[in-house]
mmCIF file of C-alpha atoms in Angstrom:
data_model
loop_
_atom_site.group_PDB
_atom_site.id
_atom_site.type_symbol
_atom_site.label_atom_id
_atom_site.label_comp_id
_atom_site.label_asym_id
_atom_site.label_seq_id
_atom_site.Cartn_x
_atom_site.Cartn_y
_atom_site.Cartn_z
ATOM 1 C CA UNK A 18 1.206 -57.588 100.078
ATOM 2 C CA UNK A 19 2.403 -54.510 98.184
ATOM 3 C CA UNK A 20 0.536 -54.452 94.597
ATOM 4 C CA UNK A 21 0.156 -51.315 91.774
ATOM 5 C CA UNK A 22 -1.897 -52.505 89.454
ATOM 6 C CA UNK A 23 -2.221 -50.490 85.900
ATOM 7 C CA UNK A 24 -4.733 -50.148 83.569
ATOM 8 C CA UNK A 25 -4.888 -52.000 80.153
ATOM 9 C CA UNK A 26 -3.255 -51.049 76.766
ATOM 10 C CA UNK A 27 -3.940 -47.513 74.696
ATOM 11 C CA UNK A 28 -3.998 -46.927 71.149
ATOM 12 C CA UNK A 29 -4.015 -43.322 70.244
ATOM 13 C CA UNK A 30 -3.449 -40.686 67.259
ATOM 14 C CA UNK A 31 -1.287 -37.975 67.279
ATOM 15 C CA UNK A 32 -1.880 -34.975 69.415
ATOM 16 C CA UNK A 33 -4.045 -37.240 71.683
ATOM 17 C CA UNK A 34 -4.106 -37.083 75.444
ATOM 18 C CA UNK A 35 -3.656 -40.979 77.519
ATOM 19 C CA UNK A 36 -4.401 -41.525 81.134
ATOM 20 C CA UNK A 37 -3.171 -44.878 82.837
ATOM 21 C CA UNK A 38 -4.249 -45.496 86.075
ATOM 22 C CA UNK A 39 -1.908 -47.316 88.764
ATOM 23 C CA UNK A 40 -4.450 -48.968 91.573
ATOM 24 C CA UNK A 41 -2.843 -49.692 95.105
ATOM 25 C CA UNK A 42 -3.175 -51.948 97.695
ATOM 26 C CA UNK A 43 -1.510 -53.822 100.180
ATOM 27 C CA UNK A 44 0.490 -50.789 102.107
ATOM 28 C CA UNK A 45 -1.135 -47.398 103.914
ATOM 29 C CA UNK A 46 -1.269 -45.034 101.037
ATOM 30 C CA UNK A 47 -1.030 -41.771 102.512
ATOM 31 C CA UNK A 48 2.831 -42.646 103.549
ATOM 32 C CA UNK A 49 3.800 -43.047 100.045
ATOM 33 C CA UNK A 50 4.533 -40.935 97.010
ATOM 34 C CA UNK A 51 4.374 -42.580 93.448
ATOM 35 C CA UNK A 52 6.799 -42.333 90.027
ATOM 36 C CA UNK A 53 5.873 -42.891 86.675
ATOM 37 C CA UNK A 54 8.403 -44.433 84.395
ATOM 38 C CA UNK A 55 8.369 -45.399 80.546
ATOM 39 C CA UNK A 56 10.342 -47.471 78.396
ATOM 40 C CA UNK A 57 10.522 -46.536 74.701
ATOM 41 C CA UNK A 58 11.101 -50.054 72.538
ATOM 42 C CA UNK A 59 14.268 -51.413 72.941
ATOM 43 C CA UNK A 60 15.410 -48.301 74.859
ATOM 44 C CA UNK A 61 16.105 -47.538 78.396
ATOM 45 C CA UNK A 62 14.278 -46.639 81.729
ATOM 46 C CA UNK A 63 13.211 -43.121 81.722
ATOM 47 C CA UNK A 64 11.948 -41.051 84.424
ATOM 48 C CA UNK A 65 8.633 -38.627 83.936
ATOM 49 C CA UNK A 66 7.538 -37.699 87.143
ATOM 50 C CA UNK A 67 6.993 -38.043 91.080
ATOM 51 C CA UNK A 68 3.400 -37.690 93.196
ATOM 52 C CA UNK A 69 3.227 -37.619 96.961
ATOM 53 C CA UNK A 70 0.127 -39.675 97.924
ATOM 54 C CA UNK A 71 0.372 -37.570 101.376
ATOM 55 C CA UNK A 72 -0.076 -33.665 99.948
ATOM 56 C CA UNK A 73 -0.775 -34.009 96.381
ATOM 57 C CA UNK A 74 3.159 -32.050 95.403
ATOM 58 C CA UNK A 75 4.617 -33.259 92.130
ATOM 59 C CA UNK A 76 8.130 -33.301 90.526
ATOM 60 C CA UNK A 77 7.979 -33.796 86.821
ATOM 61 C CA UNK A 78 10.990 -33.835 84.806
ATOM 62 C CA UNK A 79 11.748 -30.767 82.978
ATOM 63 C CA UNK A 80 10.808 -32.702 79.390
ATOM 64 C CA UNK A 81 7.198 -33.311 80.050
ATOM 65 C CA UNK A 82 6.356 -29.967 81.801
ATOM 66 C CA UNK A 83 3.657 -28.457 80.380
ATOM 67 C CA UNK A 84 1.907 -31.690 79.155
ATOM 68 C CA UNK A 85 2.018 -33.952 81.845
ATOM 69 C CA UNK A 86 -0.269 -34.174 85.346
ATOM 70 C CA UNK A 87 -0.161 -36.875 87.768
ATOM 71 C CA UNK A 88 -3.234 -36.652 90.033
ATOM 72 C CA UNK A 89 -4.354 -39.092 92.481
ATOM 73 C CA UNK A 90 -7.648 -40.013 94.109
ATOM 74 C CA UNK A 91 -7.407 -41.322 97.708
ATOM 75 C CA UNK A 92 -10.521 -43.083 98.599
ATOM 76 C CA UNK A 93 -9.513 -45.560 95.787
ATOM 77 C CA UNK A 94 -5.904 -45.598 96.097
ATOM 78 C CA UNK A 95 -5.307 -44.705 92.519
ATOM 79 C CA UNK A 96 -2.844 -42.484 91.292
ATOM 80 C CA UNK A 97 -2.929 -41.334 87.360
ATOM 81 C CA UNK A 98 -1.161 -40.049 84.716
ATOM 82 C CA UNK A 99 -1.976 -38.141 81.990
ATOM 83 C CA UNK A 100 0.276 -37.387 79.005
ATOM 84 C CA UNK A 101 -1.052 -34.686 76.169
ATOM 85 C CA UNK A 102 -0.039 -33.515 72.976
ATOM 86 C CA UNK A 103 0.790 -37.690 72.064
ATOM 87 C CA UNK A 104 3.651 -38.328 69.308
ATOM 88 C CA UNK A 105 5.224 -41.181 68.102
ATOM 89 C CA UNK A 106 8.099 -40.853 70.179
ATOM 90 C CA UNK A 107 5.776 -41.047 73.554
ATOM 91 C CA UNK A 108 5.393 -45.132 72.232
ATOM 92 C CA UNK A 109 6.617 -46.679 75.158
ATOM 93 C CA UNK A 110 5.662 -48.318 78.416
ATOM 94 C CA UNK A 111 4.670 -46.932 81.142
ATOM 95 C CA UNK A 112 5.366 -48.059 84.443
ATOM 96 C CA UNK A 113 4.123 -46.704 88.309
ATOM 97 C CA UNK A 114 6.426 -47.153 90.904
ATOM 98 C CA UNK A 115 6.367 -46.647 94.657
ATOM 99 C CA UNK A 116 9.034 -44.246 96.604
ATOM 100 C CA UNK A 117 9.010 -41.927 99.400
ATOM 101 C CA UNK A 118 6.123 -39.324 100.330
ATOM 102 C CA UNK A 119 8.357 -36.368 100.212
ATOM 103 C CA UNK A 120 9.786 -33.763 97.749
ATOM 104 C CA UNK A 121 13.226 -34.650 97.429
ATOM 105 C CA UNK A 122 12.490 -38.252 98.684
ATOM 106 C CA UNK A 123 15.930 -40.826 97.561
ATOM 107 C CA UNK A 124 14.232 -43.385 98.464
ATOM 108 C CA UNK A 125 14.284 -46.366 95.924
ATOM 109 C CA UNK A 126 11.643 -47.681 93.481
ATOM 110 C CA UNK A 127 10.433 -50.956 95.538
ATOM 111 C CA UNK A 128 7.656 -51.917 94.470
ATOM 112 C CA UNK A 129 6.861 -51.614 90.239
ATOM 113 C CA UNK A 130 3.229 -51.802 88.435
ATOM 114 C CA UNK A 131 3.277 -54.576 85.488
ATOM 115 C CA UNK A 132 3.434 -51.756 82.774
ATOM 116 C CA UNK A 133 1.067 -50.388 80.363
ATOM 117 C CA UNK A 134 1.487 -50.102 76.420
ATOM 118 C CA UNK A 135 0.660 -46.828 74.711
ATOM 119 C CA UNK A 136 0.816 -46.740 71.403
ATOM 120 C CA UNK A 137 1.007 -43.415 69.378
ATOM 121 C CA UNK A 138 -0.084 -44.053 65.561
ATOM 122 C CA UNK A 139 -1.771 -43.065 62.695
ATOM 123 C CA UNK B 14 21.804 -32.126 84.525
ATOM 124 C CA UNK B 15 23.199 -35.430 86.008
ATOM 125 C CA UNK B 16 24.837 -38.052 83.720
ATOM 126 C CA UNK B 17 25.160 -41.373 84.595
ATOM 127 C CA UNK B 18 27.439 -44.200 82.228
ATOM 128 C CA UNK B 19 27.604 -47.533 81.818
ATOM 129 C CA UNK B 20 29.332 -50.654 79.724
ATOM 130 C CA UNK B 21 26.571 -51.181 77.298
ATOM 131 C CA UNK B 22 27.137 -55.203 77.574
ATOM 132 C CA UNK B 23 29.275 -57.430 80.511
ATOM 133 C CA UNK B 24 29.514 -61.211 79.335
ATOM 134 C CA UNK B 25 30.298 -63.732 81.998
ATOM 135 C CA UNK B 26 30.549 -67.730 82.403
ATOM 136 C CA UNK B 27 28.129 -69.253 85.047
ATOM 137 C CA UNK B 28 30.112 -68.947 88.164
ATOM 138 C CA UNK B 29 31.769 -66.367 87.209
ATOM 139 C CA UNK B 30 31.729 -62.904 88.857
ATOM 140 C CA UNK B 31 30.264 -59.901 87.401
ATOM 141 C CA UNK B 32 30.765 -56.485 87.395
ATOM 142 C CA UNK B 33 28.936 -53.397 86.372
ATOM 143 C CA UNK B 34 29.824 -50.380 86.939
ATOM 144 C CA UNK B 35 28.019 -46.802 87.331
ATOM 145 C CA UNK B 36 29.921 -43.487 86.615
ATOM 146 C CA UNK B 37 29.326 -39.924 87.798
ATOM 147 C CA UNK B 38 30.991 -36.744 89.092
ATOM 148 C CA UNK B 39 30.769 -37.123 92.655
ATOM 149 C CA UNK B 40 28.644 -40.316 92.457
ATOM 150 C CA UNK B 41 29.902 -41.326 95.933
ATOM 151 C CA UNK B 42 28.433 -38.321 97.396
ATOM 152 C CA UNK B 43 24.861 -40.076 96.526
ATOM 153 C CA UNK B 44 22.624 -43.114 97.136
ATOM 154 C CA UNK B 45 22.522 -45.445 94.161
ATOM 155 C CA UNK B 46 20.086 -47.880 93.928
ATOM 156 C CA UNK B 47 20.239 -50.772 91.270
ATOM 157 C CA UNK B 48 17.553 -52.527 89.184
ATOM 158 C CA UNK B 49 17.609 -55.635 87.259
ATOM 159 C CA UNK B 50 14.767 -55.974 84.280
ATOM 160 C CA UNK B 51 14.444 -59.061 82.209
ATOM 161 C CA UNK B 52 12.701 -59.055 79.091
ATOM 162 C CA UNK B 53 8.765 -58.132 78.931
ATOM 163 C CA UNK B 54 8.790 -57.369 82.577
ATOM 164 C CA UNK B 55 8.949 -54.640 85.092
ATOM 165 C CA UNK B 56 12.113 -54.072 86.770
ATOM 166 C CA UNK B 57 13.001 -55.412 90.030
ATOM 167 C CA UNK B 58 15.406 -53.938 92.824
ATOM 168 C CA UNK B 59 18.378 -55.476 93.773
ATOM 169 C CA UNK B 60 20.703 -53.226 95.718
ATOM 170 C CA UNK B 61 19.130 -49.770 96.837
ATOM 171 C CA UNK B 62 21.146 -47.164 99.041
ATOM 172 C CA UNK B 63 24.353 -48.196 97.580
ATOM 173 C CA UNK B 64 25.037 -51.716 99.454
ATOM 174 C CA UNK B 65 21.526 -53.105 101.206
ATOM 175 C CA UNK B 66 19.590 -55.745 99.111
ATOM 176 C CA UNK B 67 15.932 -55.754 99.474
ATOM 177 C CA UNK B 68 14.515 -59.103 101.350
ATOM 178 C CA UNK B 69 14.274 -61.849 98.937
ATOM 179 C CA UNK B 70 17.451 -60.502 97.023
ATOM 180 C CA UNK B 71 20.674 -63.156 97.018
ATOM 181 C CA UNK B 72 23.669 -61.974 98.768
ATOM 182 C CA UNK B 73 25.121 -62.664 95.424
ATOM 183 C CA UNK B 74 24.264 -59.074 94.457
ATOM 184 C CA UNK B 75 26.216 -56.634 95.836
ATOM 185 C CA UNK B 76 26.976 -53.101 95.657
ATOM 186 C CA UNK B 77 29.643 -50.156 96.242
ATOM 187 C CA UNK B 78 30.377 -46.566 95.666
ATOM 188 C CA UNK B 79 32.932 -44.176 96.222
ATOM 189 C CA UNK B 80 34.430 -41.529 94.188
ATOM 190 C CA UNK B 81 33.089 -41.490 90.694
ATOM 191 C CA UNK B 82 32.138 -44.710 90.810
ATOM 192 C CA UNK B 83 29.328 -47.206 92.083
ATOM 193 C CA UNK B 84 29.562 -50.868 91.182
ATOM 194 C CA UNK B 85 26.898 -54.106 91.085
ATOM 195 C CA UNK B 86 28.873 -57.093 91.296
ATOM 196 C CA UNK B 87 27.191 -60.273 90.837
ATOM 197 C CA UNK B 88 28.898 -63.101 92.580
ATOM 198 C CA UNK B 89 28.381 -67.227 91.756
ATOM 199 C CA UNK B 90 26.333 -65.570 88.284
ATOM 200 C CA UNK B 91 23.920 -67.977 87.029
ATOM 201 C CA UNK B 92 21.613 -68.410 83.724
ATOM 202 C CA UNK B 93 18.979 -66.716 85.343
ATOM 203 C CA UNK B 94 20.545 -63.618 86.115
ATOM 204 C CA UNK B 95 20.811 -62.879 81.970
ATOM 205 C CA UNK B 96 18.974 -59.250 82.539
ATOM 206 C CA UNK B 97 19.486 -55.608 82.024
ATOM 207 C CA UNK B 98 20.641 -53.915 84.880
ATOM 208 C CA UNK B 99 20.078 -49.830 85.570
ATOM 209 C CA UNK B 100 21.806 -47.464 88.346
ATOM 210 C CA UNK B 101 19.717 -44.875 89.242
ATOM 211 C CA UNK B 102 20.528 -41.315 91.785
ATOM 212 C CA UNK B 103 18.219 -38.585 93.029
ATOM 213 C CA UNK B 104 19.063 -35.311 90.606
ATOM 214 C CA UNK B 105 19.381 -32.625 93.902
ATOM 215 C CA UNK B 106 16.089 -30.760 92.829
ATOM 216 C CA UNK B 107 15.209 -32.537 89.467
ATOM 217 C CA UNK B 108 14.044 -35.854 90.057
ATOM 218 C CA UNK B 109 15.469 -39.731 89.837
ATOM 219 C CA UNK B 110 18.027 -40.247 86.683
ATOM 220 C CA UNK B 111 18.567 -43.985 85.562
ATOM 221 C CA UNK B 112 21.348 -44.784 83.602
ATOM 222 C CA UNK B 113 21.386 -46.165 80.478
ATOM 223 C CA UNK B 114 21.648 -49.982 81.263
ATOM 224 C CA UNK B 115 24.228 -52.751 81.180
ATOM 225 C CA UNK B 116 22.828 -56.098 79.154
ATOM 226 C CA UNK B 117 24.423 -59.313 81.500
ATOM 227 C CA UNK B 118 25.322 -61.756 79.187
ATOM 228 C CA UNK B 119 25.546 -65.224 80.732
ATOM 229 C CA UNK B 120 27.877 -67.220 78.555
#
C-alpha cells in the first residue's frame, strides 16, 4: 500500500536551514510528483511547493522562492525539503503529499505523510 | 492570485445534513477537491475532481460546483465526522490554493 513516511521533529534557531525527508513506498515512484504542505498552529493548510518524481521540475509558491528547494533522490524513493533563512513564523507542520508527475498536474492530494514538527525558537 | 472563502464554522445535529460551501470567481470552471482533517492528524480526501469520492469514502460525502460556487454536503452526519474541512483548486500557473477551512460542528 501507498505510504510517505517523514522524518522526526526539528528544533531550530533563527536564520537556520531544516530538511524533512518524506520516504515512499508502496506505488512506482517515477509516475508521481510530490507537494509539501505546512500547517502553522491553529491555522490553516498552506501550500509551499510541488516536485515531479519523473524529471526533477518544481513549482514553489511565489512566498518561499528564493529559500526553499525540494530535491529528491530516486534509488531511495525520498523526496526532501529544505527551508532556509528559519523564523518564527515558519513554526508549523509540515506535511508531503502525493499528486500528479506533471507541471500543471490538478490532480488531488491522495495520499498524505503523518507530518513533521519544526520548531523555530530561541 | 486565487481566493478561495469559506463559513469559518457549520454546526449540525447527528443526522442532519451538512453543507459547506467553497467560493471563487469562476470556481466552476475548475476541479475542486475536498479534504477533511481532524485534530493532530494529516488530512484525508473526501471528494476530489468536484463529485468522485476516493474508495473507502461514504457516499455520505458529496460534492458540486458550478458558477462561483462548489459545495461538500455531508449527508446522515455523524459524531465522527466533527473535522475541519478544506477546498482546494489548481492556481493556472501558480500552484494548489486551499481555502481557509470550515470547522463541522456535530451538535
Amino acid at each position: 500500500q501507498t505510504q510517505l513516511v517523514q522524518s522526526g521533529a526539528e528544533v531550530k534557531r533563527p536564520g537556520a536551514s531544516v530538511k524533512v525527508s518524506c520516504e515512499t513506498s508502496g506505488y512506482s515512484f517515477t509516475f508521481y510528483g510530490v507537494n509539501w504542505v505546512r500547517q502553522a498552529p491553529g491555522q490553516g493548510l498552506e501550500w509551499m511547493g510541488w516536485i515531479s518524481s519523473h524529471n526533477g521540475e518544481t513549482n514553489y509558491a511565489q512566498k518561499f522562492q528564493g529559500r526553499l528547494t525540494m530535491t529528491t533522490d530516486t534509488p531511495t524513493k525520498t523526496v526532501y525539503m529544505e527551508l532556509r533563512s528559519l523564523t518564527s513564523d515558519d513554526t508549523a507542520v509540515y506535511f508531503c503529499a502525493r499528486s500528479g508527475r506533471t507541471a500543471g498536474t490538478t490532480r488531488p492530494f491522495e495520499f498524505w505523510g503523518q507530518g513533521t514538527q519544526v520548531t523555530v525558537a530561541s | 492570485s486565487y481566493v478561495l472563502t469559506q463559513p469559518p464554522s457549520v454546526s449540525v445535529a447527528p443526522g442532519q445534513t451538512a453543507t459547506i460551501t467553497c467560493g471563487a470567481n469562476d470556481i466552476g470552471r475548475k476541479s475542486v477537491h475536498w479534504y477533511q482533517q481532524k485534530p493532530g492528524q494529516a488530512p484525508v480526501l473526501v471528494v476530489y475532481d468536484d463529485t468522485d469520492r476516493p474508495s473507502g469514502i461514504p457516499d455520505r460525502f458529496s460534492g458540486s460546483n458550478s458558477d462561483n460556487t462548489a459545495t461538500l454536503t455531508i449527508s446522515r452526519v455523524e459524531a465522527g465526522d466533527e473535522a475541519d474541512y478544506y477546498c482546494q483548486v489548481r492556481d493556472s500557473g501558480r500552484g494548489y490554493v486551499f481555502g481557509p477551512g470550515t470547522e463541522v460542528t456535530v451538535l
